[in-house]
Coordinates of C-alpha atoms (C1' of nucleotides) in Angstrom, one line a residue:
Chain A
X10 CA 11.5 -87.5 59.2
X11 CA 9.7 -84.6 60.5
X12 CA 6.9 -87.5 62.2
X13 CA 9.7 -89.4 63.3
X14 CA 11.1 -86.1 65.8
X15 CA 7.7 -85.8 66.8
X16 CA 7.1 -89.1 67.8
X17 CA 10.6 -89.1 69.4
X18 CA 9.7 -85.6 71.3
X19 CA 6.4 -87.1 72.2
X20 CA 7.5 -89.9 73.5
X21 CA 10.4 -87.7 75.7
X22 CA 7.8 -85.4 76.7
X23 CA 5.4 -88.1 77.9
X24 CA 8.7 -89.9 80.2
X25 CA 8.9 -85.8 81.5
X26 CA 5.6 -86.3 82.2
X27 CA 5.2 -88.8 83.9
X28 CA 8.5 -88.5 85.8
X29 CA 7.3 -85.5 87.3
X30 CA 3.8 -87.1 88.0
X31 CA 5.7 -89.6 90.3
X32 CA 8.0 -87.6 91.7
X33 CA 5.5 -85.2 93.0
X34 CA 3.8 -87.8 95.0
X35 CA 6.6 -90.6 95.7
X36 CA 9.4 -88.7 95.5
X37 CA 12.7 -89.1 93.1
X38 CA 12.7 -92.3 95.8
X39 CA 9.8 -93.7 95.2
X40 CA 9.8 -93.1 91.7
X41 CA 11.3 -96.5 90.1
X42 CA 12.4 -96.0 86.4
X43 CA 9.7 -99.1 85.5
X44 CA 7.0 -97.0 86.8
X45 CA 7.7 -94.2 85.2
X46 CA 8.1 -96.3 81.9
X47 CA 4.6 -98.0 82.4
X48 CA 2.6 -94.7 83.1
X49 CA 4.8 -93.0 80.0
X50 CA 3.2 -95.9 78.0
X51 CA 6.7 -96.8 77.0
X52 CA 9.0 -99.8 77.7
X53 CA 11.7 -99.8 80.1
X54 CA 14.5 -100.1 77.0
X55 CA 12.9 -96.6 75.5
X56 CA 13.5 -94.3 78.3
X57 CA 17.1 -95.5 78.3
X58 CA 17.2 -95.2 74.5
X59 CA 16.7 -91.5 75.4
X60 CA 18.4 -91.6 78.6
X61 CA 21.7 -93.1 79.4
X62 CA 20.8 -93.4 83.0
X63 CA 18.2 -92.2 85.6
X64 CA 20.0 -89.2 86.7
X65 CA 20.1 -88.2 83.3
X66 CA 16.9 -88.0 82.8
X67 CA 16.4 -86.1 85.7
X68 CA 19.0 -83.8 84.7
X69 CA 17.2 -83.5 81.1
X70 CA 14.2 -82.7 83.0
X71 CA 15.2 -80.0 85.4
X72 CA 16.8 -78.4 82.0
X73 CA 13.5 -78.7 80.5
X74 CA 11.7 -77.3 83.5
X75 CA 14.0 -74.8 83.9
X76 CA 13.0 -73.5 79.8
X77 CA 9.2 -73.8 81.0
X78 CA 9.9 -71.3 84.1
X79 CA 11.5 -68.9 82.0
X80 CA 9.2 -68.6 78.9
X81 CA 5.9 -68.5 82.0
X82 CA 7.9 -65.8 83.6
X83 CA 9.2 -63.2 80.8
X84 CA 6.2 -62.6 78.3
X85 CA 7.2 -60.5 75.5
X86 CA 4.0 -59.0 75.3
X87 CA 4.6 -57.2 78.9
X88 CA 8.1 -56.1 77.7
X89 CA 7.3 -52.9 77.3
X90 CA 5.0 -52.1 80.2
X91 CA 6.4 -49.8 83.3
X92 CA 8.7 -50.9 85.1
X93 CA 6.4 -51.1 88.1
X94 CA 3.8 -53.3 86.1
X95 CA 6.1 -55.1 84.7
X96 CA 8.1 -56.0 88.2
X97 CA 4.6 -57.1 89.6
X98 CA 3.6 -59.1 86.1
X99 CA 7.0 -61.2 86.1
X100 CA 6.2 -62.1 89.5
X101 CA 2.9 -62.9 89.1
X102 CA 3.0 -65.1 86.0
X103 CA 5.7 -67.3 88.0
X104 CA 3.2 -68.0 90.8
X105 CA 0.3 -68.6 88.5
X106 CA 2.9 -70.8 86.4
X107 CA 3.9 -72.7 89.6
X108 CA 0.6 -73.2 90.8
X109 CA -0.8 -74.5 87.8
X110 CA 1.9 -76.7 87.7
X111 CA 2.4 -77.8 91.1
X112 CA 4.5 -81.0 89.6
X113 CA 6.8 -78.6 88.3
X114 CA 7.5 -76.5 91.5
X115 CA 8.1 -79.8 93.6
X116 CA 9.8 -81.1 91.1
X117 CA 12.6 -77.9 91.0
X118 CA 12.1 -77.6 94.9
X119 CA 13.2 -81.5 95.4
X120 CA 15.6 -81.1 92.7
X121 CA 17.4 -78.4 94.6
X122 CA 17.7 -79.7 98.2
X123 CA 19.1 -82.6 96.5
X124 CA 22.3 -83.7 95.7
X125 CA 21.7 -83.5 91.9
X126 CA 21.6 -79.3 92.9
X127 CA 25.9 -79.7 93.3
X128 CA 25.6 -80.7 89.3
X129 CA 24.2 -77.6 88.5
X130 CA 25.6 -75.0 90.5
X131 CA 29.1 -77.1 89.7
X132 CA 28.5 -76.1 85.7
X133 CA 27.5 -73.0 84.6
X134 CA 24.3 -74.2 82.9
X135 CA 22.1 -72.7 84.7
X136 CA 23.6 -69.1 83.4
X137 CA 20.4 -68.8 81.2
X138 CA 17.9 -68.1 84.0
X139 CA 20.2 -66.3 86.1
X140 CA 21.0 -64.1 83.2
X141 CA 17.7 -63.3 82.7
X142 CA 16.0 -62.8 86.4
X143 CA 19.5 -60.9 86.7
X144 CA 19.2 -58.7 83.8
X145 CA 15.8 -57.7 84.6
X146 CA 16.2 -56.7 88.5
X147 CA 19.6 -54.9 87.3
X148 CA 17.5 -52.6 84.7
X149 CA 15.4 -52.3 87.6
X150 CA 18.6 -51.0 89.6
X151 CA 19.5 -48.7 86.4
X152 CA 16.5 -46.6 86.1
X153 CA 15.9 -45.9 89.8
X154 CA 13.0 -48.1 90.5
X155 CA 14.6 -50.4 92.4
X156 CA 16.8 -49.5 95.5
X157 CA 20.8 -50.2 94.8
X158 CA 20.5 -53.6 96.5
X159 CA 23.0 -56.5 95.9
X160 CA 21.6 -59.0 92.9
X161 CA 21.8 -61.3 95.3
X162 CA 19.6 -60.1 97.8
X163 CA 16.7 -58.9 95.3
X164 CA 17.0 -62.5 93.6
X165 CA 16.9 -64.4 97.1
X166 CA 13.5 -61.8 98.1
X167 CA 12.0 -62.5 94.8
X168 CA 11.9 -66.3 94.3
X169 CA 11.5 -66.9 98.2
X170 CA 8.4 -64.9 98.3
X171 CA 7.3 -67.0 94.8
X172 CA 8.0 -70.3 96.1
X173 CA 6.4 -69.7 99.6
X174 CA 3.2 -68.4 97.3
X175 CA 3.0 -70.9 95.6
X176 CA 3.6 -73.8 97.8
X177 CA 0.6 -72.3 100.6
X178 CA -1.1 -72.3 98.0
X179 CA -0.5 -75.1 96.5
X180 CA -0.8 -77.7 99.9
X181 CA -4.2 -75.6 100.8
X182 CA -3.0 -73.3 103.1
X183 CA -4.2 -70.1 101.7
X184 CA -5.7 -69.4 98.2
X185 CA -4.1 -67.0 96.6
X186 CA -6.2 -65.0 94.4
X187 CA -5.2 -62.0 92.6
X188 CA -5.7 -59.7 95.8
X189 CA -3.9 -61.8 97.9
X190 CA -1.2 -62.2 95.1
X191 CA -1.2 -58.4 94.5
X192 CA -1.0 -57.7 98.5
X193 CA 1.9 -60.4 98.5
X194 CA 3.8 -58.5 95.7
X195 CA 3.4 -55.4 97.1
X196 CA 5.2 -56.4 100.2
X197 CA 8.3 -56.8 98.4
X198 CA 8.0 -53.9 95.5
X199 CA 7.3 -51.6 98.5
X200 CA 10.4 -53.0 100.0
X201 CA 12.3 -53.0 97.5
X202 CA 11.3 -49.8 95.4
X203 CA 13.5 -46.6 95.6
Chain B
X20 CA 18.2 -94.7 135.2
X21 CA 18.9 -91.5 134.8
X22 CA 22.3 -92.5 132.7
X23 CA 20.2 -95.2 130.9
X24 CA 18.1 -92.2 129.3
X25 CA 21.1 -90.4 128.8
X26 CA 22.3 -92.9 126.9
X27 CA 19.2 -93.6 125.2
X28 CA 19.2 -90.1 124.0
X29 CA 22.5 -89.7 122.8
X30 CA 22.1 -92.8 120.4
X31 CA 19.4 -91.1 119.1
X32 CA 20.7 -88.0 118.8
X33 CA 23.5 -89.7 117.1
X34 CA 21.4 -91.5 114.8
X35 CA 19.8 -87.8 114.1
X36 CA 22.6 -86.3 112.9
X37 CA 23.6 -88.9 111.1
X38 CA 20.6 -88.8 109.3
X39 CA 21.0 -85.1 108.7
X40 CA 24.5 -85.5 107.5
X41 CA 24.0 -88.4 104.7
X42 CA 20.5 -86.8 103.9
X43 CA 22.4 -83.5 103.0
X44 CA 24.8 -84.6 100.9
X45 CA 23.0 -87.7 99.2
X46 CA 19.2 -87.4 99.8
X47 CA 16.8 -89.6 101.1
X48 CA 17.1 -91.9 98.7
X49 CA 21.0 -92.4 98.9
X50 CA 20.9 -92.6 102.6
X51 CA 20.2 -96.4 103.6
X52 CA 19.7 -97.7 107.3
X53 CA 23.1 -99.5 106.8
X54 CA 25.3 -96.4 106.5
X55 CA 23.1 -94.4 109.0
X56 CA 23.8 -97.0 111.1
X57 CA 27.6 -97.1 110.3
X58 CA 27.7 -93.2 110.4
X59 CA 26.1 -93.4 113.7
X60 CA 28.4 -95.7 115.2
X61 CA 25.1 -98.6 116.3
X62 CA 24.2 -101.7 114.9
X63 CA 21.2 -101.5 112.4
X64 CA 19.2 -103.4 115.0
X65 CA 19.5 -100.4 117.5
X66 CA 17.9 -98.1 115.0
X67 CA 15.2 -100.4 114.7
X68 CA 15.0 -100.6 117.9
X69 CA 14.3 -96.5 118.7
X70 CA 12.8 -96.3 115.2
X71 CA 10.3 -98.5 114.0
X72 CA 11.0 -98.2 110.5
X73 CA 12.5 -95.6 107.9
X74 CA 9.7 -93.2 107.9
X75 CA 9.0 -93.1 111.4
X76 CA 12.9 -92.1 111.8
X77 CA 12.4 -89.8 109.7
X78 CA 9.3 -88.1 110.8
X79 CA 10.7 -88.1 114.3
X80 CA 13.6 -86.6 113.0
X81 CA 11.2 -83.9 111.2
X82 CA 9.5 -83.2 114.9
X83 CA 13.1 -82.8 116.6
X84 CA 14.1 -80.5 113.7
X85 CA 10.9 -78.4 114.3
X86 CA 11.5 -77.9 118.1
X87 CA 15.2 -76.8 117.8
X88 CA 14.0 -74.4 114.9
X89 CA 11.4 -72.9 117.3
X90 CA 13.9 -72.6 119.8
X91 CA 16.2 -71.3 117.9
X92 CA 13.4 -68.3 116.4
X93 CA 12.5 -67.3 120.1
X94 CA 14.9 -66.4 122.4
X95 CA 13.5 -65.0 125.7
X96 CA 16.1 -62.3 126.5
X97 CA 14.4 -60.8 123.0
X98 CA 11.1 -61.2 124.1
X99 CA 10.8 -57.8 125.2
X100 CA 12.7 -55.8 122.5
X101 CA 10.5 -53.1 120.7
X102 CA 8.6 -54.9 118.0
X103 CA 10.3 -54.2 115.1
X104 CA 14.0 -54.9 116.6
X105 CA 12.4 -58.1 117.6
X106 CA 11.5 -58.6 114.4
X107 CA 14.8 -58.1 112.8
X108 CA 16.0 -60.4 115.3
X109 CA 13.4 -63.7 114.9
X110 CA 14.3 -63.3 111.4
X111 CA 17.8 -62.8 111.6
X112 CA 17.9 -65.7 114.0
X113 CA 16.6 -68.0 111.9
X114 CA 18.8 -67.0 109.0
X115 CA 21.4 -68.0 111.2
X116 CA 20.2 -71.1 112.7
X117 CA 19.7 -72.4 108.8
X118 CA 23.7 -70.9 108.2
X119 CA 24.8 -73.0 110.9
X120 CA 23.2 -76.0 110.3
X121 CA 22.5 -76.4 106.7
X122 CA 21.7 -80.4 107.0
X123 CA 18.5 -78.9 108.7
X124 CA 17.4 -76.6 106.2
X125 CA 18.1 -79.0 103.6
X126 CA 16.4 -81.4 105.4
X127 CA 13.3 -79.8 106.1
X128 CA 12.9 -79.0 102.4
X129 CA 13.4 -82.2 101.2
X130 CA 10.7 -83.1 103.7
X131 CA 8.1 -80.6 102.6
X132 CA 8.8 -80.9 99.1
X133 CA 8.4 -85.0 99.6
X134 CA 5.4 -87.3 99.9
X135 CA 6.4 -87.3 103.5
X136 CA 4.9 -83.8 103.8
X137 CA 1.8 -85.2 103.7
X138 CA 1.7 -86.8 107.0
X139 CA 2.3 -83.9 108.6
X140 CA -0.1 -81.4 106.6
X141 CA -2.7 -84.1 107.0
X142 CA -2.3 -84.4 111.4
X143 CA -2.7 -81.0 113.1
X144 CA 1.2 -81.9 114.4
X145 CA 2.6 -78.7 112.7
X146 CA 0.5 -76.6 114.7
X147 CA 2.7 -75.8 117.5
X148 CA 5.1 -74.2 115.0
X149 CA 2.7 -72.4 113.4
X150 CA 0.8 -70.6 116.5
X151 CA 4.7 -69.5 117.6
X152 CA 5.2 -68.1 113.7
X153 CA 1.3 -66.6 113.7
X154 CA 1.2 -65.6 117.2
X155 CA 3.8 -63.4 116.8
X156 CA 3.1 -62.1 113.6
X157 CA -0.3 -61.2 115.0
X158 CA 0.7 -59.9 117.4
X159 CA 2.5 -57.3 115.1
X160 CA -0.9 -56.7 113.8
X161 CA -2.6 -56.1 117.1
X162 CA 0.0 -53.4 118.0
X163 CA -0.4 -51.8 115.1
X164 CA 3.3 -52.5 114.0
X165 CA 2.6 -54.2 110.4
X166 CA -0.1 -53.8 107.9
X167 CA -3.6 -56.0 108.4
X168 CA -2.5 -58.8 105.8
X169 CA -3.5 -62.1 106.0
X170 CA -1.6 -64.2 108.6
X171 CA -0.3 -66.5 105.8
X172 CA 0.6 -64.3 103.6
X173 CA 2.6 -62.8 105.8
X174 CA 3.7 -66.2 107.2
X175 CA 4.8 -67.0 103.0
X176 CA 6.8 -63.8 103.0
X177 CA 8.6 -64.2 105.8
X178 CA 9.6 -67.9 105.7
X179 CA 10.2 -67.1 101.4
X180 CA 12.6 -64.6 102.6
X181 CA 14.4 -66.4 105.4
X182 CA 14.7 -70.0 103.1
X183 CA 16.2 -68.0 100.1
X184 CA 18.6 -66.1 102.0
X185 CA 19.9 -69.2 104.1
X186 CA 20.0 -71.6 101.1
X187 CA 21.8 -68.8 98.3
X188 CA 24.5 -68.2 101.9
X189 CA 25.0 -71.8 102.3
X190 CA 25.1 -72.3 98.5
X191 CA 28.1 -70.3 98.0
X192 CA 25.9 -67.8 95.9
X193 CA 26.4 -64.6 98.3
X194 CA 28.0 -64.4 101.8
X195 CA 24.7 -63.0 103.8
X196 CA 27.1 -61.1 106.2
X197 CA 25.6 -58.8 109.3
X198 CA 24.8 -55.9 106.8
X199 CA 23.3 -58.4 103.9
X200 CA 21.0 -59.5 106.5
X201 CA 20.1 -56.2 107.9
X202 CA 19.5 -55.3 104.3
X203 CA 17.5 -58.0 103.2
X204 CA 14.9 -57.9 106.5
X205 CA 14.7 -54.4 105.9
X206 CA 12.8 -55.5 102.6
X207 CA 10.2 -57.2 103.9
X208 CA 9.7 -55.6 106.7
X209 CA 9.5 -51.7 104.9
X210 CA 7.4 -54.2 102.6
X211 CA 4.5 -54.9 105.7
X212 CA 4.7 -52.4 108.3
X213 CA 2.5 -49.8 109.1
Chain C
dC8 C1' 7.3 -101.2 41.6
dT9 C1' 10.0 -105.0 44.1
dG10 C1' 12.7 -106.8 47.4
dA11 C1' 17.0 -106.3 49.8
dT12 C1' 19.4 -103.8 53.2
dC13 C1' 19.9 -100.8 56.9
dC14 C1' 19.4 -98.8 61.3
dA15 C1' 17.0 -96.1 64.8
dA16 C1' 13.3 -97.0 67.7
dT17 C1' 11.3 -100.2 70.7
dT18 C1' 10.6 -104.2 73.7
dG19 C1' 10.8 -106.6 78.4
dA20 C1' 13.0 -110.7 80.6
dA21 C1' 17.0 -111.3 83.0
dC22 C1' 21.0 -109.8 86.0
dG23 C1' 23.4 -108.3 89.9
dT24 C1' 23.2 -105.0 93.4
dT25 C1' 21.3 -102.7 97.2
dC26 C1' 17.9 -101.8 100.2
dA27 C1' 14.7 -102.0 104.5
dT28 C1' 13.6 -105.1 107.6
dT29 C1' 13.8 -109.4 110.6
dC30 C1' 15.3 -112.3 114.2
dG31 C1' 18.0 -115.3 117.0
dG32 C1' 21.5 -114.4 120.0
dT33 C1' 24.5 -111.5 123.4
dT34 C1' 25.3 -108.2 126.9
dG35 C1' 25.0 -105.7 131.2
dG36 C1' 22.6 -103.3 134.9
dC37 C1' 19.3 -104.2 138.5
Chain D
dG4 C1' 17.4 -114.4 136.5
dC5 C1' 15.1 -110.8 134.2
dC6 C1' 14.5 -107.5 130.7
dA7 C1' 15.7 -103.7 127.9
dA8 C1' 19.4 -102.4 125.0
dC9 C1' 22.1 -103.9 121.5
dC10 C1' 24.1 -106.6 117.7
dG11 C1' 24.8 -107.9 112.6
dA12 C1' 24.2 -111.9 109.3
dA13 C1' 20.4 -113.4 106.7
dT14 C1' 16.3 -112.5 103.8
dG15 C1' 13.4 -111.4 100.2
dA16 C1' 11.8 -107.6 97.6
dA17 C1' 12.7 -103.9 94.6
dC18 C1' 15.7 -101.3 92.1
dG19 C1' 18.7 -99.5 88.0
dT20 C1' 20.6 -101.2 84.1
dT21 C1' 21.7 -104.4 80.2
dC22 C1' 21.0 -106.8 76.0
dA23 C1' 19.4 -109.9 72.5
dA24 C1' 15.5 -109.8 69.7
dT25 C1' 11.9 -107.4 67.0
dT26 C1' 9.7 -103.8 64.4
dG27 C1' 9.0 -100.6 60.7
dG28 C1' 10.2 -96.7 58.0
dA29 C1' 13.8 -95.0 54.7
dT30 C1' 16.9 -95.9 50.9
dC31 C1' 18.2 -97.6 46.6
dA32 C1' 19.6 -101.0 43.0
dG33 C1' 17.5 -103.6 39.5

DNA sequence: CTGATCCAATTGAACGTTCATTCGGTTGGC
DNA sequence: GCCAACCGAATGAACGTTCAATTGGATCAG
């Protein structure tokens, strides 16, 4: 029983995979459900064993890139650093996570400017992260790091200067290495600090 | 003649914002030639006729794009404003170039997060863009107005900033009114001058 | 242990649709 | 009469999805 979820979250994680693979390169276009099934090592029939349609899967997928983010961002070994630290750690550990992942960030990126975004911000599923990166500026807010901005404004400054990051560095632009990261975090800490 | 380019022009600037429009709310992939076309008010043929194919549609579409966000960025009546008022207005002026047309931004981001993206990193055809961002951020430099950062992380910080307001306004997240907008530049810009 | 039964997991050929593109024909200004 | 602009039905390829058939592990009666 236990082997047969394993093989059933193996085979899951290998369609993620590979989706992502393909959609980084071709695009959710160019990314036909029988190539993603032939470089999953899986039959077309599987994925929709798993998967009641294509936009499911995607939808499945952002979910589980969505988890990924969050666990890469929030490490419970920093919980308990300064505020400060902590503030530049979180934002850190999303750019590393991004640019080691670079699927993953195109992925969420295409996934937004798409039409599939209207399913998410329709729901409220994607409370979870928003909770979080919400929660943590806010304690920011409550003991007087941060300046009394609206949520929405620190949120917007943080992942826009993440995603920008990430992606120069990602298409070759610029490497960022931990100078130029700490620099780029200090742009925004000393903008956004009290 | 001269109404023969006119007219020229304007079926291509229809067939533009057509583009734009079905791109927006169904993506590349959901936007076919046929309803383009239809959207457009032109036969199919006629695209083909400006356009030689898809891609080069929409690559030509992502140079148009380009040039009306460059003009939007610079005005010359700000070109002589103290630096960091003209700052606060390039920025500002992009945030609400985005605001207003929202097919562009979400266009553009479905082109750079798309194998399209490519073309256009690989060619130097970006460049004119960039020496207008990097020029004037440079400039900044020279006058001793902002900090001695690299030009692209500066460059990541500011686009970050301006792409995260303009999609969380148009998104129905936060209404980025006058005083949201003075607030959030302020960020970035306490976050890199001198 | 044996063999009967069951069903989730898996397969890929087949289906109908939709797409990008083509091309033979029409129009209208010069 | 010429040619660029324009048209849209036709074409063939590619796509998402279906489904009848197969496998193999689990269950259990005898």
């Amino acid at each position: 029983m236990n082997v047969q979820l394993d093989q059933a979250a193996d085979k899951k994680c290998a369609i993620f995979e590979s989706t992502l693979k393909l959609v980084r390169v071709r695009g959710f276009h160019g990314s036909p459900m029988s190539q993603i099934a032939q470089d999953a090592g899986v039959a077309i029939g599987t994925i929709y064993h798993y998967f009641s349609s294509k936009d499911e899967l995607l939808i499945a997928l952002f979910d589980n890139c969505k988890q990924k983010i969050a666990k890469a961002m929030f490490k419970p070994a920093e919980d308990h650093l300064p505020y400060p630290d902590r503030f530049v750690a979180v934002w850190t550990n999303l750019v590393c996570f991004y640019i080691e992942r670079p699927e993953i960030l195109s992925f969420m990126e295409q996934f937004f400017s798409s039409p599939y975004a209207a399913v998410v911000y329709g729901s409220g599923c994607n409370i979870q992260m928003k909770n979080e990166m919400s929660n943590f500026l806010e304690q920011g807010i409550g003991k007087n790091h941060i300046k009394p901005l609206d949520i929405n404004i620190l949120t917007a400054a943080f992942m826009g200067t993440v995603t920008a990051a990430a992606k120069r560095h990602i298409n070759g632009h610029y490497a960022f290495n931990e100078t130029a990261m700490r620099e780029m975090v200090s742009i925004i800490w000393d903008g956004i600090k009290r």
